[in-house]
Tab-separated table of C-alpha atoms in Angstrom:
chain	number	residue	atom	x	y	z
Q	1	MET	CA	63.699	102.853	144.488
Q	2	HIS	CA	66.525	100.869	142.982
Q	3	ASP	CA	67.876	102.942	140.088
Q	4	VAL	CA	68.796	100.862	137.105
Q	5	LEU	CA	72.236	101.310	135.625
Q	6	ILE	CA	73.082	100.143	132.147
Q	7	ASP	CA	75.745	97.572	132.834
Q	8	ILE	CA	77.335	95.780	129.893
Q	9	ASP	CA	78.001	92.374	131.375
Q	10	GLU	CA	81.601	91.263	131.077
Q	11	ASP	CA	80.861	87.806	132.539
Q	12	LEU	CA	79.834	86.196	129.265
Q	13	ALA	CA	82.806	87.634	127.438
Q	14	LEU	CA	85.178	86.390	130.131
Q	15	VAL	CA	83.624	82.920	130.101
Q	16	MET	CA	83.969	82.766	126.332
Q	17	ALA	CA	87.567	83.911	126.573
Q	18	ASN	CA	88.323	81.318	129.245
Q	19	ARG	CA	86.719	78.687	127.007
Q	20	VAL	CA	88.801	79.376	123.928
Q	21	ARG	CA	92.054	80.675	125.260
Q	22	ARG	CA	93.673	77.273	124.941
Q	23	ARG	CA	92.813	77.333	121.259
Q	24	ASN	CA	94.378	80.724	120.857
Q	25	ARG	CA	97.931	79.820	121.805
Q	26	GLY	CA	100.326	81.195	119.259
Q	27	LEU	CA	98.193	84.195	118.387
Q	28	SER	CA	100.289	87.299	118.608
Q	29	SER	CA	98.135	90.223	117.512
Q	30	SER	CA	94.656	91.669	117.955
Q	31	GLY	CA	93.928	90.807	114.336
Q	32	ASP	CA	94.669	87.142	115.017
Q	33	VAL	CA	92.319	87.256	117.976
Q	34	MET	CA	89.472	88.672	115.917
Q	35	ALA	CA	90.113	86.154	113.147
Q	36	LYS	CA	89.765	83.248	115.560
Q	37	GLU	CA	86.032	82.785	116.021
Q	38	PRO	CA	85.072	81.360	119.416
Q	39	ASP	CA	82.913	78.281	119.584
Q	40	PHE	CA	80.543	78.581	122.516
Q	41	GLY	CA	77.728	76.060	122.739
Q	42	PHE	CA	74.788	77.938	124.208
Q	43	SER	CA	72.469	75.058	123.526
Q	44	ASP	CA	74.356	72.865	125.993
Q	45	ALA	CA	74.450	75.481	128.720
Q	46	GLY	CA	71.805	76.378	131.218
Q	47	PRO	CA	71.399	78.496	134.317
Q	48	HIS	CA	73.124	77.098	137.389
Q	49	ILE	CA	73.360	73.559	136.009
Q	50	PRO	CA	76.563	71.767	137.062
Q	51	MET	CA	78.884	72.090	134.090
Q	52	VAL	CA	82.330	70.809	133.369
Q	53	TYR	CA	84.641	70.739	130.348
Q	54	ARG	CA	85.165	67.196	129.214
Q	55	GLN	CA	87.278	66.092	126.293
Q	56	SER	CA	85.453	64.542	123.400
Q	57	ASP	CA	86.751	61.317	121.907
Q	58	SER	CA	86.586	62.782	118.422
Q	59	ASP	CA	88.151	66.119	119.258
Q	60	ASP	CA	91.462	67.194	120.701
Q	61	GLU	CA	91.920	69.215	123.849
Q	62	ALA	CA	91.371	72.464	121.967
Q	63	ASP	CA	87.811	71.467	121.042
Q	64	SER	CA	86.465	70.506	124.465
Q	65	VAL	CA	82.705	70.753	124.781
Q	66	LEU	CA	80.560	71.925	127.623
Q	67	ARG	CA	78.523	69.133	129.107
Q	68	LYS	CA	76.568	68.400	132.218
Q	69	ASP	CA	78.545	67.013	135.130
Q	70	VAL	CA	77.520	63.380	135.234
Q	71	SER	CA	79.240	62.900	138.604
Q	72	VAL	CA	76.277	64.479	140.369
Q	73	ASP	CA	73.472	62.045	141.216
Q	74	SER	CA	70.374	63.460	139.531
Q	75	SER	CA	68.029	61.235	141.572
Q	76	GLY	CA	68.698	63.018	144.846
Q	77	SER	CA	66.898	66.005	146.289
Q	78	TRP	CA	67.649	69.507	145.034
Q	79	PHE	CA	69.479	70.344	148.247
Q	80	ALA	CA	71.643	67.188	148.024
Q	81	ARG	CA	72.476	67.844	144.380
Q	82	THR	CA	73.357	71.449	145.091
Q	83	ARG	CA	75.540	70.502	148.061
Q	84	GLU	CA	77.373	67.916	146.008
Q	85	THR	CA	77.841	70.327	143.124
Q	86	LEU	CA	79.187	73.124	145.351
Q	87	ARG	CA	81.578	70.857	147.239
Q	88	GLY	CA	84.954	72.573	147.349
Q	89	ASP	CA	83.534	75.960	146.335
Q	90	ILE	CA	81.441	76.874	149.378
Q	91	SER	CA	84.070	79.150	150.907
Q	92	SER	CA	84.696	80.856	147.550
Q	93	ILE	CA	80.969	81.442	147.025
Q	94	CYS	CA	80.656	82.913	150.536
Q	95	LEU	CA	83.569	85.233	149.815
Q	96	LEU	CA	82.046	86.364	146.510
Q	97	LEU	CA	78.688	86.986	148.191
Q	98	PHE	CA	80.390	89.141	150.815
Q	99	LEU	CA	82.430	91.092	148.231
Q	100	TYR	CA	79.324	91.767	146.163
Q	101	LEU	CA	77.471	92.744	149.341
Q	102	LEU	CA	80.177	95.330	150.067
Q	103	GLN	CA	79.798	96.577	146.533
Q	104	GLY	CA	76.033	96.978	146.961
Q	105	VAL	CA	76.264	99.103	150.128
Q	106	PRO	CA	77.580	102.297	148.454
Q	107	LEU	CA	75.125	101.718	145.593
Q	108	GLY	CA	72.243	101.552	148.058
Q	109	LEU	CA	73.534	104.603	149.871
Q	110	ILE	CA	73.756	106.561	146.620
Q	111	GLY	CA	70.178	105.473	145.883
Q	112	ALA	CA	69.072	106.748	149.297
Q	113	ILE	CA	70.617	110.216	148.959
Q	114	PRO	CA	67.938	111.538	146.508
Q	115	LEU	CA	65.224	110.556	149.001
Q	116	LEU	CA	67.071	112.441	151.756
Q	117	LEU	CA	67.536	115.465	149.473
Q	118	GLN	CA	63.857	115.486	148.563
Q	119	GLY	CA	63.004	115.839	152.245
Q	120	ARG	CA	65.195	118.953	152.329
Q	121	ASN	CA	63.288	120.735	149.524
Q	122	VAL	CA	65.896	120.157	146.825
Q	123	SER	CA	64.663	120.920	143.311
Q	124	TYR	CA	64.492	118.357	140.519
Q	125	GLY	CA	67.257	120.267	138.732
Q	126	GLN	CA	69.590	119.728	141.651
Q	127	GLN	CA	68.521	116.067	141.808
Q	128	ALA	CA	69.575	115.786	138.161
Q	129	ILE	CA	73.013	117.132	139.085
Q	130	PHE	CA	73.450	114.417	141.694
Q	131	SER	CA	72.439	111.743	139.164
Q	132	PHE	CA	75.831	112.172	137.484
Q	133	ALA	CA	77.196	110.133	140.402
Q	134	TYR	CA	75.622	107.030	138.806
Q	135	TRP	CA	77.632	107.261	135.589
Q	136	PRO	CA	80.708	105.164	136.500
Q	137	PHE	CA	78.741	101.910	136.454
Q	138	SER	CA	77.404	102.762	133.019
Q	139	MET	CA	80.844	103.619	131.668
Q	140	LYS	CA	83.060	101.012	133.305
Q	141	LEU	CA	83.635	99.180	130.036
Q	142	LEU	CA	85.950	102.050	129.086
Q	143	TRP	CA	88.569	101.192	131.712
Q	144	ALA	CA	87.824	97.480	132.165
Q	145	PRO	CA	90.704	96.475	129.785
Q	146	VAL	CA	93.143	98.386	131.979
Q	147	VAL	CA	91.925	96.515	135.071
Q	148	ASP	CA	92.312	93.202	133.262
Q	149	SER	CA	95.722	93.931	131.743
Q	150	VAL	CA	97.664	95.783	134.455
Q	151	TYR	CA	98.323	94.017	137.743
Q	152	TRP	CA	100.959	93.044	140.272
Q	153	LYS	CA	101.665	89.323	140.054
Q	154	ARG	CA	102.752	89.079	143.675
Q	155	ILE	CA	99.331	90.139	144.887
Q	156	GLY	CA	97.224	88.650	142.112
Q	157	ARG	CA	95.498	89.770	138.950
Q	158	ARG	CA	92.186	90.713	140.624
Q	159	LYS	CA	93.356	91.609	144.112
Q	160	SER	CA	95.783	94.158	142.614
Q	161	TRP	CA	92.704	96.287	141.878
Q	162	MET	CA	90.127	95.037	144.362
Q	163	VAL	CA	92.213	95.652	147.472
Q	164	PRO	CA	93.182	99.285	146.726
Q	165	CYS	CA	89.647	100.113	145.580
Q	166	GLN	CA	88.072	98.769	148.761
Q	167	TYR	CA	90.664	100.535	150.930
Q	168	LEU	CA	89.907	103.820	149.135
Q	169	ILE	CA	86.151	103.267	149.487
Q	170	GLY	CA	86.619	102.732	153.205
Q	171	MET	CA	88.742	105.886	153.571
Q	172	PHE	CA	86.260	107.865	151.482
Q	173	MET	CA	83.459	106.807	153.779
Q	174	LEU	CA	85.416	107.639	156.940
Q	175	LEU	CA	86.275	111.139	155.608
Q	176	LEU	CA	82.682	111.653	154.438
Q	177	SER	CA	81.345	110.808	157.898
Q	178	PHE	CA	83.027	113.919	159.298
Q	179	ARG	CA	81.639	116.201	156.549
Q	180	VAL	CA	78.061	114.982	156.436
Q	181	PRO	CA	76.566	117.956	158.381
Q	182	TYR	CA	78.199	120.379	155.920
Q	183	VAL	CA	77.278	118.636	152.660
Q	184	MET	CA	73.705	117.979	153.836
Q	185	GLY	CA	73.242	121.578	154.936
Q	186	GLU	CA	72.343	120.727	158.501
Q	187	GLY	CA	71.971	123.810	160.714
Q	188	THR	CA	72.146	126.230	157.767
Q	189	ASP	CA	69.627	128.053	155.619
Q	190	SER	CA	71.450	127.299	152.346
Q	191	GLY	CA	70.370	123.679	152.184
Q	192	PRO	CA	72.418	120.697	150.958
Q	193	ASN	CA	75.458	121.307	148.812
Q	194	VAL	CA	74.297	119.041	145.967
Q	195	LEU	CA	77.254	119.722	143.660
Q	196	PHE	CA	79.762	118.929	146.358
Q	197	LEU	CA	77.742	115.835	147.282
Q	198	MET	CA	77.857	114.630	143.681
Q	199	LEU	CA	81.605	115.259	143.471
Q	200	ILE	CA	82.044	113.083	146.561
Q	201	PHE	CA	79.894	110.176	145.442
Q	202	LEU	CA	81.138	110.196	141.848
Q	203	PRO	CA	84.634	108.905	142.721
Q	204	LEU	CA	83.057	106.610	145.335
Q	205	ASN	CA	80.928	105.036	142.628
Q	206	PHE	CA	83.947	104.937	140.311
Q	207	LEU	CA	85.836	102.887	142.899
Q	208	ALA	CA	82.833	100.590	143.379
Q	209	ALA	CA	82.586	100.073	139.597
Q	210	THR	CA	86.297	99.269	139.366
Q	211	GLN	CA	85.950	96.845	142.263
Q	212	ASP	CA	83.048	95.251	140.397
Q	213	ILE	CA	85.251	94.673	137.331
Q	214	ALA	CA	87.914	92.994	139.462
Q	215	VAL	CA	85.463	90.844	141.432
Q	216	ASP	CA	83.619	89.802	138.249
Q	217	GLY	CA	86.904	88.589	136.821
Q	218	TRP	CA	87.924	86.856	140.041
Q	219	ALA	CA	84.543	85.128	140.236
Q	220	LEU	CA	85.333	83.246	137.018
Q	221	THR	CA	88.606	81.881	138.335
Q	222	ILE	CA	87.985	81.474	142.059
Q	223	LEU	CA	85.250	78.936	141.287
Q	224	SER	CA	85.813	75.549	139.729
Q	225	ARG	CA	84.734	75.124	136.134
Q	226	LYS	CA	81.560	73.235	136.900
Q	227	ASN	CA	80.346	76.009	139.251
Q	228	VAL	CA	81.397	79.055	137.283
Q	229	GLY	CA	77.725	79.615	136.406
Q	230	TYR	CA	77.116	80.600	140.023
Q	231	ALA	CA	79.267	83.728	139.579
Q	232	SER	CA	76.322	85.734	138.231
Q	233	THR	CA	74.102	84.389	141.035
Q	234	CYS	CA	76.586	85.627	143.636
Q	235	ASN	CA	76.532	89.010	141.897
Q	236	ALA	CA	72.750	89.282	141.903
Q	237	VAL	CA	72.238	88.017	145.463
Q	238	GLY	CA	75.187	89.787	147.069
Q	239	GLN	CA	74.673	93.138	145.377
Q	240	THR	CA	70.935	93.050	146.101
Q	241	ALA	CA	71.592	92.310	149.785
Q	242	GLY	CA	74.149	95.152	149.944
Q	243	TYR	CA	71.769	97.556	148.262
Q	244	PHE	CA	69.084	96.531	150.741
Q	245	LEU	CA	71.382	97.327	153.672
Q	246	GLY	CA	72.569	100.644	152.223
Q	247	ASN	CA	69.119	101.779	151.181
Q	248	VAL	CA	66.152	100.166	152.895
Q	249	VAL	CA	67.789	99.419	156.248
Q	250	PHE	CA	69.510	102.803	156.421
Q	251	LEU	CA	66.400	104.830	155.522
Q	252	SER	CA	64.312	102.864	158.002
Q	253	LEU	CA	66.718	103.243	160.906
Q	254	GLU	CA	67.362	106.885	160.033
Q	255	SER	CA	63.641	107.670	160.220
Q	256	ALA	CA	62.320	108.986	163.522
Q	257	ASP	CA	58.802	107.729	162.707
Q	258	PHE	CA	60.041	104.186	162.089
Q	259	ALA	CA	62.168	104.155	165.235
Q	260	ASN	CA	59.408	105.561	167.444
Q	261	THR	CA	56.808	103.195	166.043
Q	262	PHE	CA	58.678	99.927	165.980
Q	263	LEU	CA	61.875	100.261	168.035
Q	264	ARG	CA	61.144	102.629	170.931
Q	265	SER	CA	58.693	102.488	173.783
Q	266	ALA	CA	55.909	104.997	174.131
Q	267	ASP	CA	57.703	106.905	176.893
Q	268	ASN	CA	60.988	107.046	174.968
Q	269	GLN	CA	60.002	108.898	171.788
Q	270	LYS	CA	62.757	110.890	170.070
Q	271	PRO	CA	62.790	113.387	167.202
Q	272	TYR	CA	65.515	111.424	165.390
Q	273	GLY	CA	66.178	107.888	164.217
Q	274	ILE	CA	68.426	105.163	165.565
Q	275	ILE	CA	71.305	106.124	163.270
Q	276	ASP	CA	72.238	109.054	161.060
Q	277	LEU	CA	74.077	109.278	157.752
Q	278	ALA	CA	77.390	110.121	159.418
Q	279	GLY	CA	77.279	107.142	161.737
Q	280	PHE	CA	76.167	104.738	159.007
Q	281	VAL	CA	78.948	105.809	156.624
Q	282	PHE	CA	81.505	105.678	159.464
Q	283	PHE	CA	80.514	102.111	160.343
Q	284	TRP	CA	80.738	100.795	156.792
Q	285	GLY	CA	84.011	102.607	156.211
Q	286	TRP	CA	85.611	100.488	158.933
Q	287	VAL	CA	83.896	97.354	157.605
Q	288	PHE	CA	85.519	97.936	154.211
Q	289	ILE	CA	88.981	98.521	155.691
Q	290	ILE	CA	88.918	95.571	158.114
Q	291	SER	CA	87.420	93.063	155.652
Q	292	THR	CA	89.822	94.097	152.878
Q	293	THR	CA	92.767	93.612	155.212
Q	294	LEU	CA	91.566	90.094	156.072
Q	295	VAL	CA	91.107	89.183	152.395
Q	296	LEU	CA	94.555	90.555	151.568
Q	297	ILE	CA	96.239	88.497	154.268
Q	298	PHE	CA	94.338	85.238	154.296
Q	299	LYS	CA	92.950	84.727	150.783
Q	300	LYS	CA	95.426	83.732	148.106
Q	301	GLU	CA	94.358	84.267	144.543
Q	302	VAL	CA	94.389	80.939	142.685
Q	303	ASP	CA	92.886	80.090	139.335
Q	304	ASN	CA	90.602	77.155	140.204
Q	305	SER	CA	89.066	77.094	136.733
Q	306	LEU	CA	92.129	75.206	135.445
Q	307	GLU	CA	92.784	71.517	135.835
Q	308	ASN	CA	95.311	70.737	138.526
Q	309	ASN	CA	97.913	68.916	136.515
Q	310	SER	CA	101.331	69.788	135.227
Q	311	SER	CA	100.402	69.841	131.558
Q	312	ASN	CA	97.725	72.416	132.067
Q	313	ASN	CA	99.987	74.471	134.289
Q	314	ASP	CA	102.470	74.576	131.450
Q	315	ASP	CA	99.654	75.594	129.107
Q	316	GLU	CA	98.705	78.377	131.453
Q	317	GLU	CA	102.144	79.919	131.042
Q	318	LYS	CA	101.569	79.965	127.302
Q	319	GLU	CA	98.203	81.677	127.469
Q	320	LEU	CA	97.579	84.684	125.306
Q	321	GLU	CA	98.313	87.920	127.169
Q	322	LEU	CA	97.214	91.101	125.442
Q	323	GLY	CA	98.560	94.474	126.433
Q	324	ILE	CA	96.422	97.542	127.023
Q	325	VAL	CA	96.669	98.803	123.437
Q	326	GLU	CA	95.897	95.408	121.945
Q	327	THR	CA	92.982	94.932	124.333
Q	328	TYR	CA	91.463	98.244	123.347
Q	329	THR	CA	92.046	97.358	119.695
Q	330	VAL	CA	90.051	94.153	120.114
Q	331	LEU	CA	87.353	96.035	121.999
Q	332	TRP	CA	87.106	98.628	119.213
Q	333	LYS	CA	86.788	95.928	116.551
Q	334	ILE	CA	84.058	94.200	118.567
Q	335	LEU	CA	82.141	97.457	118.950
Q	336	ARG	CA	82.284	97.981	115.192
Q	337	LEU	CA	80.504	94.686	114.491
Q	338	LYS	CA	76.991	95.241	113.179
Q	339	PRO	CA	75.251	93.160	115.908
Q	340	MET	CA	77.099	95.165	118.551
Q	341	LEU	CA	76.037	98.445	116.982
Q	342	TRP	CA	72.413	97.365	117.161
Q	343	MET	CA	72.911	96.244	120.749
Q	344	LEU	CA	74.382	99.628	121.669
Q	345	VAL	CA	71.400	101.379	120.098
Q	346	ILE	CA	69.052	99.224	122.139
Q	347	LEU	CA	70.943	99.808	125.368
Q	348	LEU	CA	71.215	103.539	124.876
Q	349	THR	CA	67.573	104.088	123.852
Q	350	GLY	CA	65.651	101.274	125.500
Q	351	LYS	CA	64.811	103.149	128.692
Q	352	ILE	CA	63.848	106.493	127.216
Q	353	ALA	CA	60.190	105.474	127.103
Q	354	PHE	CA	59.938	104.988	130.873
Q	355	SER	CA	62.834	107.016	132.235
Q	356	ALA	CA	60.487	109.629	133.711
Q	357	THR	CA	58.409	107.168	135.695
Q	358	ASP	CA	61.516	105.306	136.910
Q	359	GLY	CA	63.394	108.403	137.981
Q	360	ILE	CA	60.742	110.697	139.407
Q	361	THR	CA	58.011	108.482	140.862
Q	362	GLY	CA	59.674	108.055	144.268
Q	363	LEU	CA	60.482	111.741	144.522
Q	364	LYS	CA	56.908	112.721	143.626
Q	365	LEU	CA	55.519	110.381	146.298
Q	366	ILE	CA	57.743	111.920	148.949
Q	367	GLY	CA	56.625	115.355	147.803
Q	368	MET	CA	53.010	114.251	148.292
Q	369	GLY	CA	53.700	113.365	151.919
Q	370	ILE	CA	54.571	109.677	151.855
Q	371	PRO	CA	57.413	109.195	154.359
Q	372	LYS	CA	60.692	108.079	152.820
Q	373	ASP	CA	60.978	105.203	155.262
Q	374	ARG	CA	57.571	103.903	154.105
Q	375	LEU	CA	58.724	104.190	150.529
Q	376	ALA	CA	61.938	102.399	151.347
Q	377	SER	CA	60.014	99.661	153.159
Q	378	PHE	CA	58.576	98.620	149.772
Q	379	GLY	CA	61.980	97.028	149.288
Q	380	LEU	CA	61.027	94.374	151.854
Q	381	PHE	CA	58.634	92.980	149.250
Q	382	LEU	CA	60.833	93.648	146.213
Q	383	THR	CA	64.124	92.232	147.447
Q	384	PRO	CA	63.006	88.556	147.321
Q	385	LEU	CA	61.846	89.150	143.750
Q	386	GLN	CA	65.174	90.726	142.809
Q	387	ILE	CA	66.929	87.615	144.097
Q	388	MET	CA	64.563	85.008	142.635
Q	389	LEU	CA	63.775	86.438	139.201
Q	390	PRO	CA	67.302	86.099	137.768
Q	391	TRP	CA	67.114	82.378	138.548
Q	392	MET	CA	63.636	82.104	136.996
Q	393	ILE	CA	64.471	83.782	133.713
Q	394	GLY	CA	67.930	82.234	133.445
Q	395	LYS	CA	66.815	79.384	131.204
Q	396	TRP	CA	65.653	81.907	128.593
Q	397	THR	CA	68.539	84.351	128.845
Q	398	ALA	CA	71.121	81.536	128.597
Q	399	GLY	CA	69.720	80.218	125.319
Q	400	PRO	CA	70.571	81.145	121.722
Q	401	ARG	CA	67.985	83.994	121.656
Q	402	PRO	CA	68.401	85.815	124.973
Q	403	LEU	CA	66.741	89.022	123.710
Q	404	ASN	CA	63.415	87.350	123.076
Q	405	ILE	CA	62.341	87.829	126.675
Q	406	PHE	CA	63.467	91.446	126.458
Q	407	LEU	CA	61.227	92.001	123.442
Q	408	LEU	CA	58.299	90.242	125.086
Q	409	ALA	CA	58.635	92.182	128.334
Q	410	TYR	CA	59.083	95.621	126.744
Q	411	PRO	CA	55.386	96.331	125.868
Q	412	TYR	CA	54.276	95.270	129.341
Q	413	ARG	CA	57.001	97.434	130.857
Q	414	LEU	CA	55.584	100.417	128.954
Q	415	PHE	CA	52.124	99.530	130.238
Q	416	VAL	CA	53.364	99.451	133.840
Q	417	GLY	CA	54.946	102.861	133.263
Q	418	GLY	CA	51.518	104.150	132.332
Q	419	ILE	CA	50.063	102.652	135.504
Q	420	PHE	CA	52.713	104.489	137.529
Q	421	ALA	CA	51.885	107.768	135.843
Q	422	ALA	CA	48.165	107.295	136.550
Q	423	LEU	CA	48.820	106.361	140.196
Q	424	VAL	CA	51.030	109.387	140.695
Q	425	TYR	CA	48.267	111.585	139.287
Q	426	PHE	CA	45.458	110.159	141.455
Q	427	THR	CA	47.344	109.461	144.707
Q	428	PRO	CA	46.905	113.008	146.145
Q	429	SER	CA	43.112	112.527	145.904
Q	430	PHE	CA	43.291	109.802	148.566
Q	431	LYS	CA	45.083	111.918	151.122
Q	432	LEU	CA	43.310	111.944	154.503
Q	433	GLU	CA	42.440	115.078	156.458
Q	434	THR	CA	45.333	114.337	158.788
Q	435	GLY	CA	47.745	114.687	155.869
Q	436	LYS	CA	48.521	110.956	155.817
Q	437	PHE	CA	47.495	108.113	153.540
Q	438	SER	CA	45.498	104.983	154.342
Q	439	ASN	CA	47.041	101.546	154.223
Q	440	THR	CA	45.080	100.852	151.049
Q	441	VAL	CA	47.181	103.387	149.152
Q	442	TYR	CA	50.380	101.700	150.323
Q	443	ILE	CA	49.051	98.260	149.323
Q	444	VAL	CA	48.189	99.537	145.825
Q	445	TRP	CA	51.675	100.972	145.419
Q	446	ILE	CA	53.338	97.800	146.630
Q	447	ILE	CA	51.415	95.811	144.015
Q	448	ALA	CA	52.401	98.352	141.380
Q	449	TYR	CA	56.066	98.098	142.329
Q	450	ILE	CA	55.892	94.293	142.255
Q	451	LEU	CA	54.511	94.457	138.696
Q	452	HIS	CA	57.220	96.968	137.891
Q	453	GLN	CA	59.902	94.576	139.140
Q	454	LEU	CA	58.443	91.592	137.253
Q	455	TYR	CA	58.773	93.360	133.911
Q	456	LEU	CA	61.922	95.241	134.814
Q	457	CYS	CA	63.997	92.136	135.547
Q	458	PRO	CA	63.947	90.786	131.965
Q	459	LEU	CA	65.259	94.174	130.769
Q	460	LEU	CA	68.106	94.002	133.303
Q	461	TYR	CA	69.308	90.456	132.910
Q	462	THR	CA	69.185	89.952	129.131
């Protein structure tokens, strides 16, 4: 299932920086930056509520406050209000959704590889070796300041990194498509070359993580100020859709059982699926290259978060620009703050209690005889939850105490981990004489995974 990566969210930090950067003109050092405490009104903010910066009568421009956009008629229907709010940003939101979808495809593919390896009798030790391919998304904070500080002005701050990363991802996929039989051990007795497979997907995931940094930053400037809250929604929806395509759709179409049952006639049964790994990777490699070329040519990078008047354009030229060394200095000082130290402890230890059930449950089920396409099909029920839950818990995570929902969900998450362990233990007892499982077993596991997702989401989005 969807492996969870610890991802320190840069969105909030970038929003706060965008909010106070006008107040920081004249600051020349990292010490000055740390001494200037940002003023971010969480109590006025909410999830996906139209927001706009409006100048207060009692404050100057530097002390603008975040308020609801009164230009939107609150008496209309939800659809009408949303359409009015998103006016002017529809194309940008569609672009962000597509970019995040592209980002989710290699993530879904990496999540599908362990299921393919398990079907080729790969040991858990070798599976652990491949898990190193997930590390870039957990470590991307280390090179995020470089992505934010170094760029080519002619192309754009974000496109300078996004375009090369997506081109490289596309080329990686095209090259990988010609080496799939070798790395997967097809036609040999040696089995898959797991180490080589990890060394291929590690840089692929590194490029996807770097593209994520660039797109996250672009999302905060490509949208107007009142709609910047939709940046995280585009991330959640687009990345989930991409993961669904790279994982659930691929595993289903790659399965001979799924293809013969649902897509082929009775007299046209084949011992293979509709697509294979090589063809799937080859297709998405070209999608990356073609779509990146179109974005490079037709989409100009413009900062829509700024007011379109001459005074603000002059202010933009005076914005604080930190170099790489200064940026890392600020980052180091932030990490040394006591609240951040506690947060790091929570992030680094919070999943230890249920890491075994999260990481091994799917592999154990495949080892018991549950087809990987059936296991992947659970995503049909989980994907809507993965899209809806961030919206539902947003009003709690956007408040002044966002970790409260984390603390409330944690005991229940431990309980669900115990349920998973018990189900894994008893599932072999319900195996039929034919070696298959009844639909009741699948229904029970679907319910268990839904409960798992309900209590997992608060741990992901807080």
